[in-house]
Short mmCIF file of C-alpha atoms in Angstrom, two decimals:
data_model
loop_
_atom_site.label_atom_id
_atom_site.label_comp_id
_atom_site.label_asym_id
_atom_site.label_seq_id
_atom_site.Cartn_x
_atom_site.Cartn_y
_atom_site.Cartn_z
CA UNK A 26 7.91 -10.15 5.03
CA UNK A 27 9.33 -6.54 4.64
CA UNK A 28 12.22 -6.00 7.10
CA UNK A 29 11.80 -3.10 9.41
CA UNK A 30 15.20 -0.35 10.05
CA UNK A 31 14.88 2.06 13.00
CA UNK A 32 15.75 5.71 12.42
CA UNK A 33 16.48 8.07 15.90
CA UNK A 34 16.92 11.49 15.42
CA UNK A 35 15.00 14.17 16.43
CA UNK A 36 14.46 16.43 13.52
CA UNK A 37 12.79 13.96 11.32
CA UNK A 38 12.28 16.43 8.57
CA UNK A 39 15.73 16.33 8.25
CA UNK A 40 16.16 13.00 7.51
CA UNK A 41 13.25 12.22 5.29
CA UNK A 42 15.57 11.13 2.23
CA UNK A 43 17.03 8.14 4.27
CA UNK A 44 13.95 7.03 5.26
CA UNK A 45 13.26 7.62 1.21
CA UNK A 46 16.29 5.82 0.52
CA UNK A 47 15.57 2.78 3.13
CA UNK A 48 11.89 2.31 1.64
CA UNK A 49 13.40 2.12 -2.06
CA UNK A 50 15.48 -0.75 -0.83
CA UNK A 51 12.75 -2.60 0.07
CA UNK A 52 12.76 -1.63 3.81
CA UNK A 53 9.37 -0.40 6.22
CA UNK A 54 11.45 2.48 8.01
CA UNK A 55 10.12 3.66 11.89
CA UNK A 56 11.40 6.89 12.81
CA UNK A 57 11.72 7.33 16.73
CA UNK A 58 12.24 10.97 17.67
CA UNK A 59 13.98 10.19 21.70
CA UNK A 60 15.39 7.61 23.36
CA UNK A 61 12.41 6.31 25.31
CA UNK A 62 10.67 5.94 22.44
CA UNK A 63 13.41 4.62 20.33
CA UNK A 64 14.34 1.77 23.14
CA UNK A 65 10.54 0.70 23.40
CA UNK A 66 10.66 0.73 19.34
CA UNK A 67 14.00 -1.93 19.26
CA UNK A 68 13.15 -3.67 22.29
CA UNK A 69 10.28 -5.93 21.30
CA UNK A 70 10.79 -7.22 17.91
CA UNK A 71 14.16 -7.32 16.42
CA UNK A 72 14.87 -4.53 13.12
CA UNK A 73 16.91 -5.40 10.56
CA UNK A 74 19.34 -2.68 11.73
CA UNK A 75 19.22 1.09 13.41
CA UNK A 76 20.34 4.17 12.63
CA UNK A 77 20.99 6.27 15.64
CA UNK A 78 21.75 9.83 16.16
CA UNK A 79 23.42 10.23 19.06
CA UNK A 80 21.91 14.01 19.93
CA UNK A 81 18.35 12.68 21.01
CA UNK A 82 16.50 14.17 24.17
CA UNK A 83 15.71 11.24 27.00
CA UNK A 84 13.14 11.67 29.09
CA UNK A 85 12.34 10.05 33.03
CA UNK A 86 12.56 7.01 33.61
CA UNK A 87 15.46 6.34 31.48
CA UNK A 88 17.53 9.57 31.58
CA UNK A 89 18.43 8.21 35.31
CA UNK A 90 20.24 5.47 34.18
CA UNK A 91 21.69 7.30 30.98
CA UNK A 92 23.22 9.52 33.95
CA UNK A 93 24.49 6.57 35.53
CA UNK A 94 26.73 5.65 32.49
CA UNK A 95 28.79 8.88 32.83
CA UNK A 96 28.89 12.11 31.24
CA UNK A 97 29.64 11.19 27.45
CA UNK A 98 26.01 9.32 27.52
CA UNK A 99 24.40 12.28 29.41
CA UNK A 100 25.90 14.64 26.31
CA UNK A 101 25.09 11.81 23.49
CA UNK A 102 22.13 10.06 25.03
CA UNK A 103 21.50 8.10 21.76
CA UNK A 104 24.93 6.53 22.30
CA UNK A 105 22.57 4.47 25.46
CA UNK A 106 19.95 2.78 22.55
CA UNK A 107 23.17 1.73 20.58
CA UNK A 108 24.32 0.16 24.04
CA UNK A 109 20.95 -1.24 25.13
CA UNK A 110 20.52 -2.73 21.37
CA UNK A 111 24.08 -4.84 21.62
CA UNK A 112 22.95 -5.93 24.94
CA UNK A 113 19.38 -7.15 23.90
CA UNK A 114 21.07 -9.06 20.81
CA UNK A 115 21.65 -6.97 18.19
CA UNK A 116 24.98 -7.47 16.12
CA UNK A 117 27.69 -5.12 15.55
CA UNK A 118 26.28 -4.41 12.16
CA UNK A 119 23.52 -3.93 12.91
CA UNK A 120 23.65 -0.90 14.81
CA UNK A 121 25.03 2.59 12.88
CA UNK A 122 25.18 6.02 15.36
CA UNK A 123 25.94 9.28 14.03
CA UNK A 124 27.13 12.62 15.12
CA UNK A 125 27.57 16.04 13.60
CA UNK A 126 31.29 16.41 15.53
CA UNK A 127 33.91 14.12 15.58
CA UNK A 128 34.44 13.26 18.78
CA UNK A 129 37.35 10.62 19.78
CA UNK A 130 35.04 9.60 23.00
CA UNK A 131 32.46 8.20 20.84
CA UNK A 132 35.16 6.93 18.65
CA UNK A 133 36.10 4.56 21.58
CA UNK A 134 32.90 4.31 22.55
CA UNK A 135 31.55 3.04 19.58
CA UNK A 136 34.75 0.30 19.53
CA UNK A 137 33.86 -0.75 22.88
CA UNK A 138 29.99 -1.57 22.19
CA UNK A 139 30.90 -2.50 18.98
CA UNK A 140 28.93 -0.37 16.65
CA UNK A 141 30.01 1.41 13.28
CA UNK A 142 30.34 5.62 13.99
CA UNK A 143 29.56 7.82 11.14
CA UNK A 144 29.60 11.81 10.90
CA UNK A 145 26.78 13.47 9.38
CA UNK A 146 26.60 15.63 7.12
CA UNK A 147 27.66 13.07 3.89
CA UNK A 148 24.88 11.24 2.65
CA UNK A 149 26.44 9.33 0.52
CA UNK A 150 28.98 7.76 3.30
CA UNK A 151 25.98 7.18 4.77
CA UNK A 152 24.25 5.04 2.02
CA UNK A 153 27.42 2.96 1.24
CA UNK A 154 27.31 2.07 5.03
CA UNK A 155 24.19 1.03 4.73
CA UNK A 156 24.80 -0.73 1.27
CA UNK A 157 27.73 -2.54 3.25
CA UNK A 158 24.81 -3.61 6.46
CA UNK A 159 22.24 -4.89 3.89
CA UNK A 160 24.48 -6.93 2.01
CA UNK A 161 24.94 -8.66 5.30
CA UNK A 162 21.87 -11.02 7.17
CA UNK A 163 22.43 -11.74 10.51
CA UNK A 164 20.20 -14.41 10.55
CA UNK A 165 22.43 -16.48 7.81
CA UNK A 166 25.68 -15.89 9.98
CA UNK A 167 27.37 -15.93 13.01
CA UNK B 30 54.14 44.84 9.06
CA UNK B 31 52.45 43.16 11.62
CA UNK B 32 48.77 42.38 11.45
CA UNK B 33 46.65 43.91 13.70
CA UNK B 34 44.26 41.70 15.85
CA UNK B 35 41.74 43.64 17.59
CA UNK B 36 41.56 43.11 21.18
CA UNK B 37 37.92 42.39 21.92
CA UNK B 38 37.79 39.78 19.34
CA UNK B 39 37.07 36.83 21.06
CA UNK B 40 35.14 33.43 19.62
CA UNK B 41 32.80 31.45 21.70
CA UNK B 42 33.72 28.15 21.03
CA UNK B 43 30.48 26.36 21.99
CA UNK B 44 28.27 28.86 20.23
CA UNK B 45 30.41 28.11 17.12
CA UNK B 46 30.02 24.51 17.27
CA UNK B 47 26.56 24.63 17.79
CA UNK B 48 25.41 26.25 14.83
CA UNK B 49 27.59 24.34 12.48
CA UNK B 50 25.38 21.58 14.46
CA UNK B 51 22.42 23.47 13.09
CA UNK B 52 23.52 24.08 9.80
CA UNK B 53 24.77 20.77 9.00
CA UNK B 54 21.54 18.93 9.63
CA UNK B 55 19.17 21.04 7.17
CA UNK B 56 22.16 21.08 4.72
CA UNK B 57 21.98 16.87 5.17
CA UNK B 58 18.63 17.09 4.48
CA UNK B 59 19.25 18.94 0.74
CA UNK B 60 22.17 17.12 -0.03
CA UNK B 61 20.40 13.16 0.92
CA UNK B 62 17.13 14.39 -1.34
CA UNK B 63 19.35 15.81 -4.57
CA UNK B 64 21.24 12.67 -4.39
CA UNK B 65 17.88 10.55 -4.27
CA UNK B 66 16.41 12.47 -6.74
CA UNK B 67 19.76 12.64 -9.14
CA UNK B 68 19.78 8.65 -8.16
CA UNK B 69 16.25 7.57 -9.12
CA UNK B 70 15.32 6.93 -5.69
CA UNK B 71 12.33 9.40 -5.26
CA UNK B 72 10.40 8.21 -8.43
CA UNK B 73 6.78 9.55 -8.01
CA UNK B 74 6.53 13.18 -9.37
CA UNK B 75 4.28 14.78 -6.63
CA UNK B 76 6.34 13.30 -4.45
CA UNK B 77 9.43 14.62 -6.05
CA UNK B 78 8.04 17.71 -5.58
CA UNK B 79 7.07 17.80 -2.41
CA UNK B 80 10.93 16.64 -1.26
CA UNK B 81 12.24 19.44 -3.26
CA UNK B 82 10.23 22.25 -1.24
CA UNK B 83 11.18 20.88 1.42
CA UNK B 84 14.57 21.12 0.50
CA UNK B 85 14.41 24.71 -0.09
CA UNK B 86 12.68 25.09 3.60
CA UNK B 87 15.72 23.21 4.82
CA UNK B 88 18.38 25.91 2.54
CA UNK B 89 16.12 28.64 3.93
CA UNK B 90 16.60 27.06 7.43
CA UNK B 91 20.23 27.53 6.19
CA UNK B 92 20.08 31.71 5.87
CA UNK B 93 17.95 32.08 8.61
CA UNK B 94 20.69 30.87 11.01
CA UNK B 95 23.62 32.22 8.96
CA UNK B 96 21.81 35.41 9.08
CA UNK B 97 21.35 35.09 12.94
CA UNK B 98 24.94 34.70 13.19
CA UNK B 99 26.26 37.29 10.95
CA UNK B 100 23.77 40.17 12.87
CA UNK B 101 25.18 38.86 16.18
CA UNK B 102 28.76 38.97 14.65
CA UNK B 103 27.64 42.85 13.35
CA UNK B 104 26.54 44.46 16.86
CA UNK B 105 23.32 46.34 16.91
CA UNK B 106 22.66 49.63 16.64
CA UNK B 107 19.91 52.08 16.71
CA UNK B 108 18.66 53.13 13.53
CA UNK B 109 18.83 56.16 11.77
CA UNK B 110 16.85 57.57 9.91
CA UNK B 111 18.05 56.72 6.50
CA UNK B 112 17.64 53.00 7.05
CA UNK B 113 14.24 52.94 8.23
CA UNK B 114 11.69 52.34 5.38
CA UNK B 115 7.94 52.18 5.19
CA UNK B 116 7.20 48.21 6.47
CA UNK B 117 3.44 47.17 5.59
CA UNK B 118 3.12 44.66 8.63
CA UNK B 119 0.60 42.10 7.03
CA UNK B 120 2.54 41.86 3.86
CA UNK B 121 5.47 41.50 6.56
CA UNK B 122 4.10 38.91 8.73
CA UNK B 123 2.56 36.65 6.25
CA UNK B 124 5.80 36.44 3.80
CA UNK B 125 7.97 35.60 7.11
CA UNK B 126 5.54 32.72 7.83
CA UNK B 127 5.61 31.27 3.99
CA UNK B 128 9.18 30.23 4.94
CA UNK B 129 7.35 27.82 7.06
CA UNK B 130 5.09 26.32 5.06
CA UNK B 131 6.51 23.22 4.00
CA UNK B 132 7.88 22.58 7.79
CA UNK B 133 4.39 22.98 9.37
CA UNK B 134 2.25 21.04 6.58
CA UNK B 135 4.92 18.01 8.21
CA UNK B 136 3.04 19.04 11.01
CA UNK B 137 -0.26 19.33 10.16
CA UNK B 138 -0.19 23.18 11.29
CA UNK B 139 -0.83 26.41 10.04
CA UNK B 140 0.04 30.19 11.05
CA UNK B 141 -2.98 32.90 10.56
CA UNK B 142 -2.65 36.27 10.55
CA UNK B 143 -6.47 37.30 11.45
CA UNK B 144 -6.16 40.88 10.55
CA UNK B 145 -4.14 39.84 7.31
CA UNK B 146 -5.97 42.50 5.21
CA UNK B 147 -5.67 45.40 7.78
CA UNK B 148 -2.93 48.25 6.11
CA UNK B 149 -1.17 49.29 9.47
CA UNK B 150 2.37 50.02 8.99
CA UNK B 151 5.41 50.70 10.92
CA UNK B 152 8.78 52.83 9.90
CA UNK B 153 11.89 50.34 10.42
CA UNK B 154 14.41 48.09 8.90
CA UNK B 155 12.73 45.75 6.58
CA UNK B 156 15.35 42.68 6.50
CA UNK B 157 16.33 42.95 10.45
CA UNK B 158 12.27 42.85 11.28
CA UNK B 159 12.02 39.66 9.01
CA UNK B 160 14.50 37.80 10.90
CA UNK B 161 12.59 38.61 14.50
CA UNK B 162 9.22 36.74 12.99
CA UNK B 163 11.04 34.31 10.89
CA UNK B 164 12.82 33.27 14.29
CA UNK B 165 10.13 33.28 16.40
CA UNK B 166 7.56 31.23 14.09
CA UNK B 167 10.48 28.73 13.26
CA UNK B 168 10.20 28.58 17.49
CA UNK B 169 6.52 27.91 17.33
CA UNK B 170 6.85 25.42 14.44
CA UNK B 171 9.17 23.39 15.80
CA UNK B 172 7.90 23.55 19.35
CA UNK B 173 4.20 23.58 19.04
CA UNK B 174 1.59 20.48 19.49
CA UNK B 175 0.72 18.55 15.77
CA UNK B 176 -1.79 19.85 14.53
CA UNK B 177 -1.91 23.46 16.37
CA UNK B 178 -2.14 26.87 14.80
CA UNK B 179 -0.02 29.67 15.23
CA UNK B 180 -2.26 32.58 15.80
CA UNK B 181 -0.81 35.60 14.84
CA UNK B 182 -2.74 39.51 15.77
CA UNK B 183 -1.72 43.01 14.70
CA UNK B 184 -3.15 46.07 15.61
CA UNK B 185 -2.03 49.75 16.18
CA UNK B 186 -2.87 50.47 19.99
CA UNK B 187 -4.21 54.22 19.91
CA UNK B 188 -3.08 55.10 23.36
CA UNK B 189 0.71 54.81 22.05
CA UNK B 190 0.53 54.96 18.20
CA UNK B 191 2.37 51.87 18.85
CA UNK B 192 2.19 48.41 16.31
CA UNK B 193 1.13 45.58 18.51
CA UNK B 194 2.06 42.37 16.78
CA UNK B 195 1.13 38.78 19.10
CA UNK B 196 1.75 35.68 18.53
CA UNK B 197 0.33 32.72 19.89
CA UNK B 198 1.28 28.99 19.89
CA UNK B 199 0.31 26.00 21.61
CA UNK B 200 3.45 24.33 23.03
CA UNK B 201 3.91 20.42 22.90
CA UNK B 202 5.75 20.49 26.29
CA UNK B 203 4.71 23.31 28.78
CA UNK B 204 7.21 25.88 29.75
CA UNK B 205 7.83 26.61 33.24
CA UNK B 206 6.85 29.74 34.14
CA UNK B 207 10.34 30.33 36.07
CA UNK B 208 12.35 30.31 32.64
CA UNK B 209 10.28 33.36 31.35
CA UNK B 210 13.15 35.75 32.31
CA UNK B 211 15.81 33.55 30.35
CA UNK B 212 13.75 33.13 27.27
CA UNK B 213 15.32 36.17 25.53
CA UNK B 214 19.60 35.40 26.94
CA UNK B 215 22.11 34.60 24.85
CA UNK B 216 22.19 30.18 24.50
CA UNK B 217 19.03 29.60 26.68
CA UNK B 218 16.92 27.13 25.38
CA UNK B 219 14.11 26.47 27.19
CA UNK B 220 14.09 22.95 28.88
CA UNK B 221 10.87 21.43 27.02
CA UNK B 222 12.45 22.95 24.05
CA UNK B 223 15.50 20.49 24.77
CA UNK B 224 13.10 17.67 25.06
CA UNK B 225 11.76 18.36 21.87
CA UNK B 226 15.10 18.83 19.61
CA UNK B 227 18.26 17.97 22.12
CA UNK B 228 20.75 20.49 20.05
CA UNK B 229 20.14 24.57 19.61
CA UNK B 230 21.95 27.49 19.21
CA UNK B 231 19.94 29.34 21.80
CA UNK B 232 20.55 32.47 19.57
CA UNK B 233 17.03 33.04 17.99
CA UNK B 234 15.29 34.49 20.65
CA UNK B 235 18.18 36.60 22.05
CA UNK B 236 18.65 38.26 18.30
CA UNK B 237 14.81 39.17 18.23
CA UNK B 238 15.03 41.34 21.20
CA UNK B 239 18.31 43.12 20.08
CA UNK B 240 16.41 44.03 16.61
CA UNK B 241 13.43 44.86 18.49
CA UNK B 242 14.58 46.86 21.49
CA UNK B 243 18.14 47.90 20.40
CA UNK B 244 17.18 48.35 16.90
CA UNK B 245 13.82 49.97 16.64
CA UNK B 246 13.64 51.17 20.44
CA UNK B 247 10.63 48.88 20.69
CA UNK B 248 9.97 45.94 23.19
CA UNK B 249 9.05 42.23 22.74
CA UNK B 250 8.14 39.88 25.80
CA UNK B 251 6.78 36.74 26.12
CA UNK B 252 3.92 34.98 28.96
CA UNK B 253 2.10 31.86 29.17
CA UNK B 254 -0.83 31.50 28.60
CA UNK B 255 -3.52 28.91 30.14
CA UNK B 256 -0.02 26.59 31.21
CA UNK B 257 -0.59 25.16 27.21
CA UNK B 258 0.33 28.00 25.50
CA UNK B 259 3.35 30.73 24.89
CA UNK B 260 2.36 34.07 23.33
CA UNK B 261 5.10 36.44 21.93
CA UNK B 262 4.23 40.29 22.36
CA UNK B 263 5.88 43.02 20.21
CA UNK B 264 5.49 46.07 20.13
CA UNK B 265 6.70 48.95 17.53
CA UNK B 266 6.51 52.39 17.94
CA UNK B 267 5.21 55.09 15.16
CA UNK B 268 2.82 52.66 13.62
CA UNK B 269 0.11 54.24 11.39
CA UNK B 270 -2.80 53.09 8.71
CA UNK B 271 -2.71 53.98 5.37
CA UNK B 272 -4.72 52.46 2.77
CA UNK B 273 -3.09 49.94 -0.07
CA UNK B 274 -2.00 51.95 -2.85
CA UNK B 275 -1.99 50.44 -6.35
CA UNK B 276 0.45 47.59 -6.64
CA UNK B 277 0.74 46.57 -2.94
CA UNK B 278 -0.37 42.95 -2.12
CA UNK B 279 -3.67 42.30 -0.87
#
């Protein structure tokens, strides 16, 4: 059975070579374009892996309890799928997020959940990542 | 001898970091599809194609908000009349919305010009009156419903002389009325534009009325329109018809 990824990022036509990338690996890729949508797309079924940027609108009912984790979720709301995802079972590998800006926040952030931070801007950091995720399955390990 | 550092130089920070945030994506965008396509990733040929125009809507993306940036760096002022040259509007209009081809196919949408054949024509800067229509249908593209069409309308109003130029989109998220006034200020982005793409510059908008207002001493404004959609007004003065002469584009 083809493995699904999950791409969030909300300029889709921006990102169209990774989900080219993804499908030449063998991959079915769902693009998500907020977090509501993104969460209901992760929640269900589990995806091989995500790829989350972290500048992604939330809408009602959820953006009340991305204000409730503090203000570095309420300026990188994606950062809150990468943090539901670990909590609903999804492995450290499993879950890339990605910014335009460093920012040291998300740095720690991203240790804390456990997640792998990337900038944006090099695609080809961005395929060796995901080389490095796909030549791990979580189902084989623990 | 000491280097002189003008005094009213300043650099807003945020505004800075936001449009390398809008530059960096599109540039993304052209650098992941050469590498796919240098790679062997992308191996059907129409569909090479088709990720290499889109590429070049995503470098033109580029210039359109380097070009925002380096007019609001410049100041505006009023022209004289050694920079204005004769603009045919349709020819105008319709070359501005071809930079948005590729972006609204993606969304199964299209911009018409209805009176696309109609020679009315306006004395300004060519390049500076570009950028106002290139900014505001990159706007409607990017905010408007799938499937939607950007109607676009010119016409000289005889009263005035003046060039009328609308422009109509249906919005994917309404606009509240209230944020009419803010439309046009320096960083506002509407709030169902943030619910649609989180990041902006906010800069668009506010450089269209400078060019139109400052620039050509004309006016542009902006209404809803049944609560579904937004419809940008401008308006030109010294417009006149006269018919295509050999050569011009039909």
């Amino acid at each position: 059975m083809t493995e699904e990824v999950v791409i969030i990022d909300d300029e889709p036509a921006n990102i169209i070579w990774l989900s080219d990338f993804l499908e030449d690996s063998g991959f079915k890729v769902s693009i998500r374009t907020d977090v509501n949508t993104g969460i209901e797309e992760i929640s269900p079924k589990k995806a091989r892996f995500a790829i989350i940027d972290l500048n992604v609108p939330v809408f009602p009912p959820l953006s009340a309890q991305v204000s409730e984790k503090g203000e570095l979720y309420q300026q990188y709301p994606g950062l809150f799928v990468a943090w539901t995802a670990r909590n609903i079972g999804y492995r450290d590998r499993q879950i890339v997020i990605y910014t335009v800006h460093r920012d040291s926040r998300v740095a720690d952030e991203s240790k804390k959940i456990g997640c792998t931070y990337i900038m944006k801007g090099r695609p080809r950091m961005l395929k060796d990542e995901i080389s490095h995720i796909i030549s791990f399955d979580p189902t084989k390990e623990d | 001898m000491a280097s002189e550092v003008p005094q009213d130089t300043t650099v807003d920070l945020v505004l800075l970091s936001n449009f390398v945030h809008q530059v960096v994506n599109p540039l993304n965008g052209v650098a992941g599809t050469l590498d796919n396509i240098v790679e062997g990733v992308v191996k059907d040929e129409h569909r090479k194609e088709q990720r290499l125009r889109a590429a070049r809507a995503q470098l033109e993306q580029c210039i359109s908000l380097m070009r925002n940036l380096a007019y609001f760096a410049q100041g505006f002022q009023r022209l004289s009349d050694s920079e204005k040259r004769e603009i045919l509007v349709p020819e105008q209009i319709i070359r501005s919305a071809m930079f948005f081809q590729e972006d609204a196919a993606l969304k199964n949408m299209t911009i018409s010009l209805r009176e696309n054949k109609v020679p009315n024509r306006v004395r300004g800067h060519l390049e500076l009156l570009n950028q106002v229509y290139i900014n505001i249908f990159d706007n409607c593209v990017k905010y408007s419903r799938i499937g939607s069409k950007v109607q676009v309308n010119q016409r000289i109003q005889k009263k005035t002389g003046d060039l009328l130029v609308s422009i109509n989109s249906m919005m994917e998220k309404p606009l509240n009325r209230v944020e009419l006034s803010r439309i046009f200020d320096l960083g506002y982005r509407g709030v169902n534009a943030r619910q649609i793409v989180a990041s902006g510059t906010g800069i668009g908008m506010y450089i269209c009325k400078k060019i139109v207002e400052e620039v050509h001493g004309g006016s542009i404004t902006c209404d809803i329109i049944d609560n579904t959609n937004i419809m940008f007004l401008i308006r030109l003065p010294g417009a006149y018809f006269k018919p295509y002469t050999e050569g011009e584009p039909l």
